[in-house]
XYZ file of C-alpha atoms in Angstrom:
601
model
C 20.591 25.003 142.963
C 17.294 23.572 141.736
C 16.965 25.981 138.814
C 19.597 24.153 136.815
C 18.555 20.597 136.687
C 21.190 18.315 135.239
C 19.989 18.448 131.641
C 21.190 22.032 131.305
C 24.739 21.346 132.481
C 27.543 20.229 130.166
C 30.965 19.307 131.532
C 33.588 18.991 128.842
C 37.326 19.167 128.315
C 39.425 19.964 125.288
C 41.987 17.341 124.291
C 44.667 17.941 121.696
C 48.333 17.558 120.861
C 50.646 20.376 121.994
C 50.180 23.531 119.884
C 47.024 22.439 118.123
C 45.246 25.406 119.662
C 43.289 24.260 122.675
C 44.055 27.230 124.944
C 43.180 29.610 122.089
C 39.869 27.796 121.563
C 39.177 28.149 125.294
C 39.800 31.907 124.959
C 37.287 32.154 122.106
C 34.614 30.218 124.003
C 35.056 32.539 127.007
C 34.765 35.551 124.724
C 31.795 34.256 122.757
C 29.738 33.545 125.898
C 30.611 36.987 127.293
C 32.268 35.655 130.460
C 34.874 38.435 130.318
C 34.555 41.943 128.927
C 36.718 42.686 125.878
C 39.138 44.784 127.920
C 39.748 41.901 130.363
C 40.677 39.431 127.658
C 44.321 38.416 127.368
C 45.629 35.571 125.267
C 45.515 32.187 126.998
C 43.310 33.448 129.828
C 43.467 30.133 131.609
C 47.254 29.782 131.571
C 48.023 31.860 134.613
C 51.747 31.184 135.105
C 54.264 33.278 133.130
C 56.060 30.133 132.159
C 52.836 28.655 130.706
C 52.373 31.749 128.567
C 55.945 31.873 127.341
C 56.294 28.248 126.424
C 52.731 28.168 125.158
C 51.922 25.093 127.217
C 49.384 24.356 129.925
C 50.833 22.928 133.118
C 47.963 22.976 135.617
C 44.423 21.952 134.744
C 42.155 25.010 134.836
C 38.403 25.375 134.769
C 35.843 27.985 133.851
C 32.055 28.139 134.033
C 30.279 29.688 131.043
C 26.605 30.610 130.659
C 25.242 30.065 127.196
C 21.819 30.646 125.628
C 21.415 28.109 122.848
C 19.441 28.529 119.617
C 16.566 26.555 121.163
C 16.214 29.397 123.683
C 17.327 27.346 126.721
C 20.051 28.552 129.088
C 22.941 26.164 129.619
C 25.840 26.045 132.036
C 29.050 24.883 130.369
C 31.953 23.802 132.560
C 35.167 23.784 130.572
C 38.277 21.976 131.841
C 41.469 23.092 130.160
C 43.900 20.189 130.616
C 47.668 19.900 130.171
C 48.574 18.134 126.924
C 52.054 17.084 127.956
C 52.959 13.516 128.739
C 54.527 14.340 132.140
C 51.139 15.487 133.406
C 49.189 12.514 132.090
C 47.836 11.686 135.547
C 46.342 15.182 135.994
C 44.766 14.826 132.581
C 43.173 11.514 133.523
C 41.642 13.086 136.660
C 40.320 16.095 134.755
C 38.750 13.778 132.193
C 37.031 11.799 134.969
C 35.288 15.049 135.957
C 33.677 15.484 132.499
C 31.191 13.635 130.324
C 32.513 14.701 126.942
C 35.486 16.101 125.068
C 36.247 18.321 122.145
C 39.020 16.694 120.166
C 40.975 19.524 118.555
C 43.076 18.561 115.538
C 45.179 20.953 113.483
C 43.729 20.915 109.959
C 47.181 21.078 108.398
C 49.239 18.870 110.765
C 46.696 16.137 111.377
C 46.757 13.501 114.120
C 49.932 13.500 116.268
C 51.280 11.140 118.940
C 49.700 12.962 121.858
C 46.405 13.461 120.035
C 46.193 9.673 120.108
C 47.320 9.284 123.711
C 44.902 11.923 124.990
C 41.924 10.856 122.937
C 42.332 7.252 124.070
C 42.334 8.489 127.655
C 39.094 10.360 126.972
C 37.549 7.264 125.380
C 38.652 5.183 128.396
C 36.922 7.716 130.646
C 33.705 6.979 128.705
C 33.500 10.327 126.920
C 31.337 11.377 124.038
C 33.762 13.014 121.584
C 33.160 15.888 119.164
C 35.969 16.300 116.588
C 36.940 19.933 115.903
C 39.306 20.875 113.064
C 41.225 24.023 113.921
C 43.292 26.416 111.770
C 41.124 25.961 108.650
C 42.083 29.495 107.578
C 45.674 28.386 106.915
C 46.636 27.876 103.268
C 48.010 24.408 104.122
C 44.755 23.214 105.722
C 43.253 20.022 104.245
C 40.091 19.393 106.274
C 38.838 16.521 104.116
C 42.088 14.590 104.322
C 42.278 15.120 108.097
C 38.674 13.951 108.560
C 39.578 10.705 106.794
C 42.687 10.438 108.912
C 40.691 10.799 112.175
C 38.346 8.045 111.015
C 41.196 5.815 109.893
C 43.516 6.233 112.889
C 41.224 6.829 115.856
C 38.089 5.203 114.498
C 35.826 8.188 115.264
C 33.168 9.344 112.835
C 34.432 12.742 111.709
C 31.892 13.444 108.961
C 30.224 16.105 111.130
C 33.452 17.563 112.531
C 33.176 21.273 113.336
C 35.477 23.410 111.170
C 36.896 26.417 113.004
C 39.725 28.868 113.262
C 40.232 29.637 116.951
C 42.514 32.519 116.083
C 40.089 34.432 113.872
C 36.882 33.175 115.532
C 35.399 31.362 112.493
C 32.965 28.631 113.543
C 33.019 29.261 117.306
C 29.169 29.461 117.600
C 29.000 26.028 115.903
C 31.272 24.609 118.602
C 28.939 25.866 121.341
C 25.907 24.381 119.576
C 27.734 21.073 119.128
C 28.598 20.965 122.847
C 24.952 21.467 123.783
C 23.574 19.093 121.155
C 26.070 16.218 121.187
C 27.510 15.981 124.682
C 25.486 14.206 127.380
C 24.354 15.971 130.578
C 25.777 14.716 133.903
C 23.830 12.334 136.115
C 23.789 12.125 139.894
C 21.588 11.861 142.962
C 20.957 14.959 145.085
C 19.632 12.900 147.993
C 22.647 10.562 148.216
C 25.633 11.237 150.540
C 28.177 13.699 149.169
C 30.658 12.233 146.698
C 33.029 14.651 144.939
C 36.247 14.272 142.977
C 39.257 16.401 143.874
C 40.353 17.483 140.397
C 43.204 19.810 141.286
C 44.491 22.069 144.033
C 46.847 25.018 144.280
C 48.079 27.478 146.841
C 46.710 31.004 147.030
C 48.511 33.552 149.220
C 45.203 34.921 150.597
C 42.932 31.909 150.727
C 45.368 29.075 151.511
C 44.808 25.937 149.478
C 42.082 26.200 146.846
C 40.573 22.879 145.832
C 38.869 22.288 142.505
C 36.008 19.769 142.832
C 33.445 18.012 140.674
C 30.320 16.872 142.523
C 28.929 13.471 141.570
C 26.280 12.890 144.273
C 24.836 14.954 147.098
C 25.532 18.643 147.670
C 28.421 20.660 149.039
C 27.484 23.648 151.220
C 29.294 26.345 153.138
C 30.111 25.337 156.738
C 29.834 21.625 155.918
C 32.313 19.263 157.569
C 34.058 17.136 154.931
C 36.486 14.246 154.851
C 39.159 13.285 152.297
C 38.875 9.546 151.802
C 42.446 8.980 150.595
C 44.275 10.882 153.320
C 41.573 10.592 156.027
C 41.789 14.308 156.903
C 38.767 16.373 158.073
C 38.003 20.014 157.234
C 35.231 22.571 157.436
C 34.277 24.366 154.208
C 34.827 28.156 154.481
C 34.152 29.391 151.005
C 32.546 27.807 148.001
C 32.356 29.169 144.490
C 32.809 28.852 140.743
C 35.230 30.350 138.243
C 33.739 32.606 135.597
C 37.003 32.865 135.054
C 37.030 35.239 138.064
C 36.101 33.689 141.388
C 32.433 34.040 142.255
C 30.950 32.777 145.527
C 27.917 30.480 145.523
C 25.855 29.010 148.364
C 26.146 25.366 147.357
C 27.231 23.045 144.557
C 24.969 20.195 143.426
C 25.513 17.035 141.362
C 27.209 17.572 137.995
C 28.598 20.959 138.992
C 32.239 21.974 139.060
C 33.558 24.589 141.467
C 36.111 25.322 144.143
C 36.217 25.232 147.920
C 38.621 26.501 150.572
C 38.730 24.930 154.001
C 41.771 26.235 155.892
C 43.949 23.543 154.375
C 47.607 24.363 155.051
C 49.466 22.748 152.177
C 48.765 21.299 148.791
C 50.386 17.998 149.771
C 47.317 17.368 151.998
C 44.997 17.476 148.988
C 45.895 14.797 146.522
C 44.627 14.963 142.966
C 42.093 12.185 142.399
C 41.015 11.854 146.037
C 37.315 11.550 146.932
C 35.663 14.181 149.168
C 32.660 13.111 151.239
C 30.583 14.239 154.213
C 32.141 13.626 157.621
C 28.880 12.500 159.254
C 27.350 10.611 156.322
C 30.246 9.299 154.198
C 29.541 7.612 150.847
C 30.045 3.839 150.590
C 33.112 3.736 148.403
C 35.634 6.176 146.983
C 35.781 7.018 143.291
C 38.048 4.531 141.469
C 41.492 5.157 140.036
C 43.112 7.227 142.791
C 46.895 6.947 143.021
C 49.516 9.231 144.568
C 51.923 10.798 142.055
C 55.120 8.775 141.632
C 58.329 10.597 140.725
C 60.044 8.976 137.745
C 63.165 11.070 137.195
C 65.587 12.269 139.864
C 68.316 14.848 139.711
C 70.420 16.851 142.161
C 69.984 20.634 142.310
C 72.882 22.605 143.792
C 73.371 26.366 144.133
C 76.317 27.707 142.091
C 77.197 29.898 145.051
C 77.215 27.842 148.267
C 75.947 30.885 150.208
C 72.588 30.567 148.390
C 71.802 27.207 149.967
C 69.282 28.589 152.495
C 67.535 30.570 149.744
C 67.303 27.395 147.683
C 65.817 25.516 150.630
C 63.162 28.212 151.116
C 62.377 28.374 147.378
C 61.984 24.607 147.042
C 59.721 24.602 150.098
C 57.499 27.260 148.494
C 57.263 25.401 145.180
C 56.394 22.205 147.021
C 53.424 24.092 148.535
C 52.008 24.373 145.059
C 53.131 21.142 143.457
C 52.608 17.997 145.445
C 54.024 15.761 142.703
C 57.512 17.152 143.253
C 59.571 15.634 146.102
C 62.983 16.477 147.515
C 65.554 15.514 150.159
C 68.856 17.078 151.167
C 72.135 15.712 149.829
C 75.783 16.704 149.880
C 78.421 16.187 147.256
C 82.174 16.611 147.607
C 82.327 18.462 144.318
C 79.218 20.626 144.518
C 78.621 21.141 148.230
C 75.117 21.111 149.746
C 72.017 20.724 147.612
C 68.835 18.727 147.149
C 67.996 15.485 145.403
C 64.651 16.114 143.720
C 62.103 13.788 142.138
C 60.001 14.773 139.116
C 57.222 13.329 136.960
C 59.364 13.615 133.841
C 61.836 15.791 132.003
C 59.478 18.645 131.192
C 58.456 18.796 134.844
C 62.150 18.937 135.807
C 62.817 21.759 133.349
C 59.826 23.763 134.545
C 60.721 23.458 138.227
C 64.316 24.432 137.463
C 63.193 27.395 135.414
C 60.746 28.542 138.092
C 63.486 28.370 140.732
C 65.769 30.456 138.569
C 63.112 32.910 137.498
C 60.854 33.390 140.506
C 63.591 33.164 143.138
C 66.643 34.457 141.208
C 68.764 31.413 141.973
C 71.734 30.163 139.950
C 71.560 26.377 139.897
C 73.546 23.406 138.685
C 71.564 20.270 137.967
C 73.343 16.910 137.962
C 72.611 14.385 135.224
C 69.027 13.135 135.543
C 68.694 9.519 136.641
C 65.720 7.213 136.940
C 64.577 5.087 139.887
C 66.118 1.622 139.850
C 64.899 -1.312 141.918
C 67.715 -3.397 143.370
C 67.199 -6.904 144.735
C 69.862 -7.678 147.341
C 71.269 -11.159 147.987
C 69.480 -11.218 151.381
C 66.116 -10.964 149.545
C 65.475 -7.307 150.372
C 64.398 -4.902 147.583
C 65.526 -1.272 147.682
C 64.944 1.729 145.430
C 67.984 3.573 144.163
C 67.552 7.271 143.355
C 71.165 8.342 143.257
C 73.874 6.254 141.539
C 76.384 7.403 144.192
C 74.437 5.413 146.847
C 74.699 2.100 145.036
C 75.408 -0.808 147.418
C 78.448 -3.073 147.018
C 78.300 -5.249 143.882
C 78.658 -8.504 145.834
C 75.439 -7.733 147.761
C 73.375 -7.256 144.600
C 71.312 -10.086 143.136
C 69.772 -8.126 140.221
C 68.990 -4.569 139.137
C 65.694 -3.670 137.497
C 65.204 -0.520 135.463
C 61.978 1.180 134.340
C 60.843 0.668 130.726
C 58.432 2.766 128.723
C 56.183 2.140 125.729
C 56.878 4.958 123.255
C 54.721 5.912 120.277
C 56.555 7.904 117.623
C 54.889 9.447 114.569
C 57.257 10.583 111.840
C 57.164 11.467 108.141
C 58.381 8.585 105.993
C 61.644 10.309 104.963
C 63.018 10.219 108.502
C 61.827 6.741 109.461
C 65.247 5.134 108.958
C 67.053 7.508 111.304
C 64.259 7.320 113.904
C 64.417 3.510 113.942
C 68.206 3.653 114.197
C 67.953 6.058 117.157
C 65.573 3.682 118.951
C 67.816 0.702 118.142
C 70.873 2.561 119.496
C 69.025 3.252 122.705
C 68.374 -0.481 123.291
C 64.814 -0.194 122.005
C 62.638 -3.195 121.155
C 60.243 -2.690 118.262
C 56.650 -3.606 119.079
C 54.757 -2.318 116.061
C 55.244 -0.321 112.880
C 52.418 0.829 110.625
C 51.267 3.760 108.541
C 48.899 6.546 109.489
C 48.072 8.353 106.258
C 51.436 9.522 104.962
C 53.250 9.057 108.239
C 54.826 6.079 109.903
C 53.853 5.177 113.455
C 56.521 3.242 115.332
C 55.824 1.724 118.734
C 58.891 0.833 120.781
C 59.710 -0.444 124.239
C 62.646 1.598 125.527
C 64.522 1.775 128.830
C 63.681 5.116 130.468
C 67.352 5.497 131.406
C 68.208 5.974 127.703
C 65.363 8.400 127.070
C 66.079 10.729 129.977
C 69.313 12.072 128.603
C 68.409 13.778 125.378
C 66.303 11.354 123.402
C 63.679 13.985 122.662
C 66.203 16.544 121.367
C 67.876 13.942 119.149
C 64.506 12.807 117.816
C 63.550 16.382 116.924
C 66.896 17.068 115.266
C 66.995 13.927 113.100
C 63.399 14.462 111.972
C 63.818 18.246 111.459
C 61.179 18.770 114.136
C 58.462 16.717 112.413
C 58.407 13.639 114.632
C 56.111 13.612 117.647
C 56.648 11.404 120.647
C 54.526 10.169 123.531
C 55.281 7.600 126.209
C 53.865 5.779 129.201
C 55.710 3.814 131.886
C 55.071 0.112 131.511
C 57.124 -1.993 133.920
C 60.487 -2.744 135.508
C 62.781 -5.233 133.776
C 66.038 -6.818 134.849
C 69.001 -5.256 133.052
C 72.756 -5.800 132.968
C 73.521 -2.452 134.594
C 76.827 -1.355 136.061
C 77.937 1.708 137.984
C 80.498 3.766 136.132
C 82.677 6.026 138.263
C 84.849 8.847 136.976
C 88.237 9.170 138.699
C 90.251 12.375 138.466
C 93.804 11.955 139.745
C 92.695 8.580 141.185
C 89.918 10.191 143.282
C 86.281 9.341 142.443
C 84.045 12.315 141.578
C 80.622 11.465 143.038
C 78.591 13.962 140.996
C 79.648 12.290 137.744
C 78.985 8.654 138.614
C 76.139 7.015 136.693
C 74.452 3.683 136.078
C 74.866 2.491 132.500
C 74.184 -0.669 130.549
C 77.318 -2.820 130.303
C 77.315 -2.728 126.482
C 77.333 1.080 126.467
C 79.671 1.679 129.402
C 82.874 1.891 127.391
C 81.544 4.393 124.851
C 79.953 6.547 127.538
C 83.126 6.411 129.648
C 85.360 7.355 126.765
C 83.140 10.317 125.879
C 83.149 11.535 129.453
C 86.957 11.327 129.737
C 87.511 13.159 126.445
C 85.112 15.880 127.462
C 86.747 16.367 130.860
C 90.191 16.431 129.281
C 89.178 19.544 127.349
C 87.595 21.137 130.393
C 90.094 20.598 133.205
C 92.903 23.164 133.018
C 96.546 21.906 133.112
C 98.219 21.699 136.534
C 101.919 21.542 137.431
C 101.665 17.757 137.230
C 99.972 15.242 134.941
C 96.304 14.605 135.772
C 94.903 11.229 134.724
C 91.134 11.052 134.079
C 89.717 7.553 134.163
C 86.353 5.862 133.811
C 86.042 2.720 135.896
C 83.597 -0.122 136.421
C 84.410 -1.282 139.946
C 88.171 -1.877 139.889
C 88.443 -2.110 136.110
C 89.534 0.982 134.188
C 87.692 1.177 130.858
C 88.882 4.539 129.510
C 91.613 7.022 130.226
C 92.751 10.477 129.148
C 95.608 12.559 130.552
C 95.723 16.295 131.071
C 99.344 17.274 130.273
C 101.387 19.104 132.862
C 102.842 22.593 132.475
C 106.494 22.344 131.383
C 109.225 24.459 132.778
C 112.632 24.248 131.181
C 114.904 23.608 134.216
C 117.915 23.010 131.979
C 117.809 26.536 130.494
C 120.792 27.723 132.539
C 123.071 24.832 131.455
C 125.105 25.529 128.365
C 127.625 22.952 127.147
C 129.252 20.940 129.907
C 128.398 17.440 131.079
C 125.124 15.723 130.164
C 124.820 14.180 133.667
C 124.168 17.657 135.088
C 121.171 18.110 132.808
C 119.917 14.663 133.699
C 120.243 15.392 137.419
C 118.090 18.548 137.088
C 115.415 16.674 135.093
C 115.354 13.828 137.649
C 114.927 16.378 140.417
C 112.026 17.980 138.580
C 110.437 14.551 138.054
C 110.659 13.736 141.771
C 109.048 17.081 142.608
C 106.161 16.490 140.209
C 105.617 13.001 141.604
C 105.426 14.366 145.140
C 103.133 17.178 144.017
C 100.810 14.729 142.340
C 100.569 12.720 145.533
C 99.530 15.699 147.625
C 98.210 18.075 144.969
C 94.505 18.837 144.702
C 93.027 18.963 141.224
C 90.759 21.964 140.864
C 87.808 21.080 138.639
C 86.109 24.299 137.610
C 82.346 24.474 137.942
C 81.854 25.047 134.207
C 83.538 21.682 133.640
C 80.872 19.973 135.728
C 78.033 21.713 133.988
C 79.437 20.923 130.541
C 80.241 17.298 131.449
C 76.704 16.774 132.717
C 75.288 18.078 129.442
C 77.524 15.726 127.486
C 75.992 13.544 124.799
C 77.016 12.246 121.377
């Protein structure tokens, strides 16, 4: 590949907040450089999953190679990485950014800088990127490019005086973006003679080719038939096929330094290729791996159960297939007295959980119940051992526990001034600790430390509803802190219901317990006997509701006569109910579970 020396290659990614138009900009760049004919263009070319299209979000990082002839008459190769903007996929974003030298920072000219604009642009700056600000949607009547330029300078500290003004939807200013990429972003550097060193940016499963691996070469060259080694997992493979995306796959003979492409090497499952791993030559390995590699850690766990127990095998097969394509998702089997057989699954965050659930329902036609999401707690036992707790039902005996640590996050919330009071109150209610509060233009930026446990439930929905949708929210896990946490069990007719047990903070246990009992009281149908519903911490009952029994008038056939006869019949009925309650099973309908698990405020 000597024809393209490094100075004609540009590797760049597009960073932006959700919905600021980065996939649309990618479409325009593909169209402008003529990579696809007009009839092949669809909206969001690079978002290949249905779910990505519908929700308008990018889940997997995608790449495309564009050829561009600049105004100076030189031919350039532009490698564009389209990255996910959502906080759950922050690790994938950081890997994609490591594969580029520069970024286009897309900011909506009417909305301005949002929470994830900040998070993503700081990641790009940490990766040592040159950044070109691009203001999108300038054709909207509400656009205020000058104000937003000032805001970028004020908040992020980037010089935005030469920001490119575009409308990705109508195509205004797209040629200027291409010129800016060529003029302002640096070319890659690397050594062709050195041993092979490549970054594994992403991988996915293809029904025909097996696992396809997206790579960025830093040093050396990658050729067909070469024997390679993954430095993180230690596995060895032989390269079968090597190519680039224009967005269609196109085979090439070799990839040199600074180039981005894909390889296949008879790899069986995606779990063998970890994002961020370093690929090197088996015979002549490079000295050290690229820095910053870490396996994906699940943060949120929840149980998935089929509504119809007969679908369990289908669920097992479906989860196995999804795991092929998503190594960051983990699962193990579990059983529950109330819900039967199912799986306990680990996810990167709530969006990831929702997407996996939706894909299971949509691609495999499964009806699922998900238990309340819980986070991973670290428990220090009195014998000095530390264990991780994924499921509150498995909590060890209280006397064996020295302390319980829960994960905390650092959250950045941007909100218009009018809603600041309610946002701060929400954070306070969720045991938040304020770290910082300042103003970004007309909006307030609050930084809080919050326990993840309180955020998992429905923090995001509440935040959107109290701010009428204007607040934006971004978070990163910080550390584990010791908390006064207790396990709350729900007893129905004095029997614990495992699917409803949860770990809560002692100060919030009573409120949570009372809510749960009231909710279940509405949902459990009356039986022939009274059904008590209780919330308990260990042996202490903290809340109780009673589902009334059906009443049958046994004294209907007595008219006049002695009162003792009536009393005798009522006593008899009472005895019968008592006996029934001892042996009777309470049927909790499945809807009651689903509704109780969705319970909040």
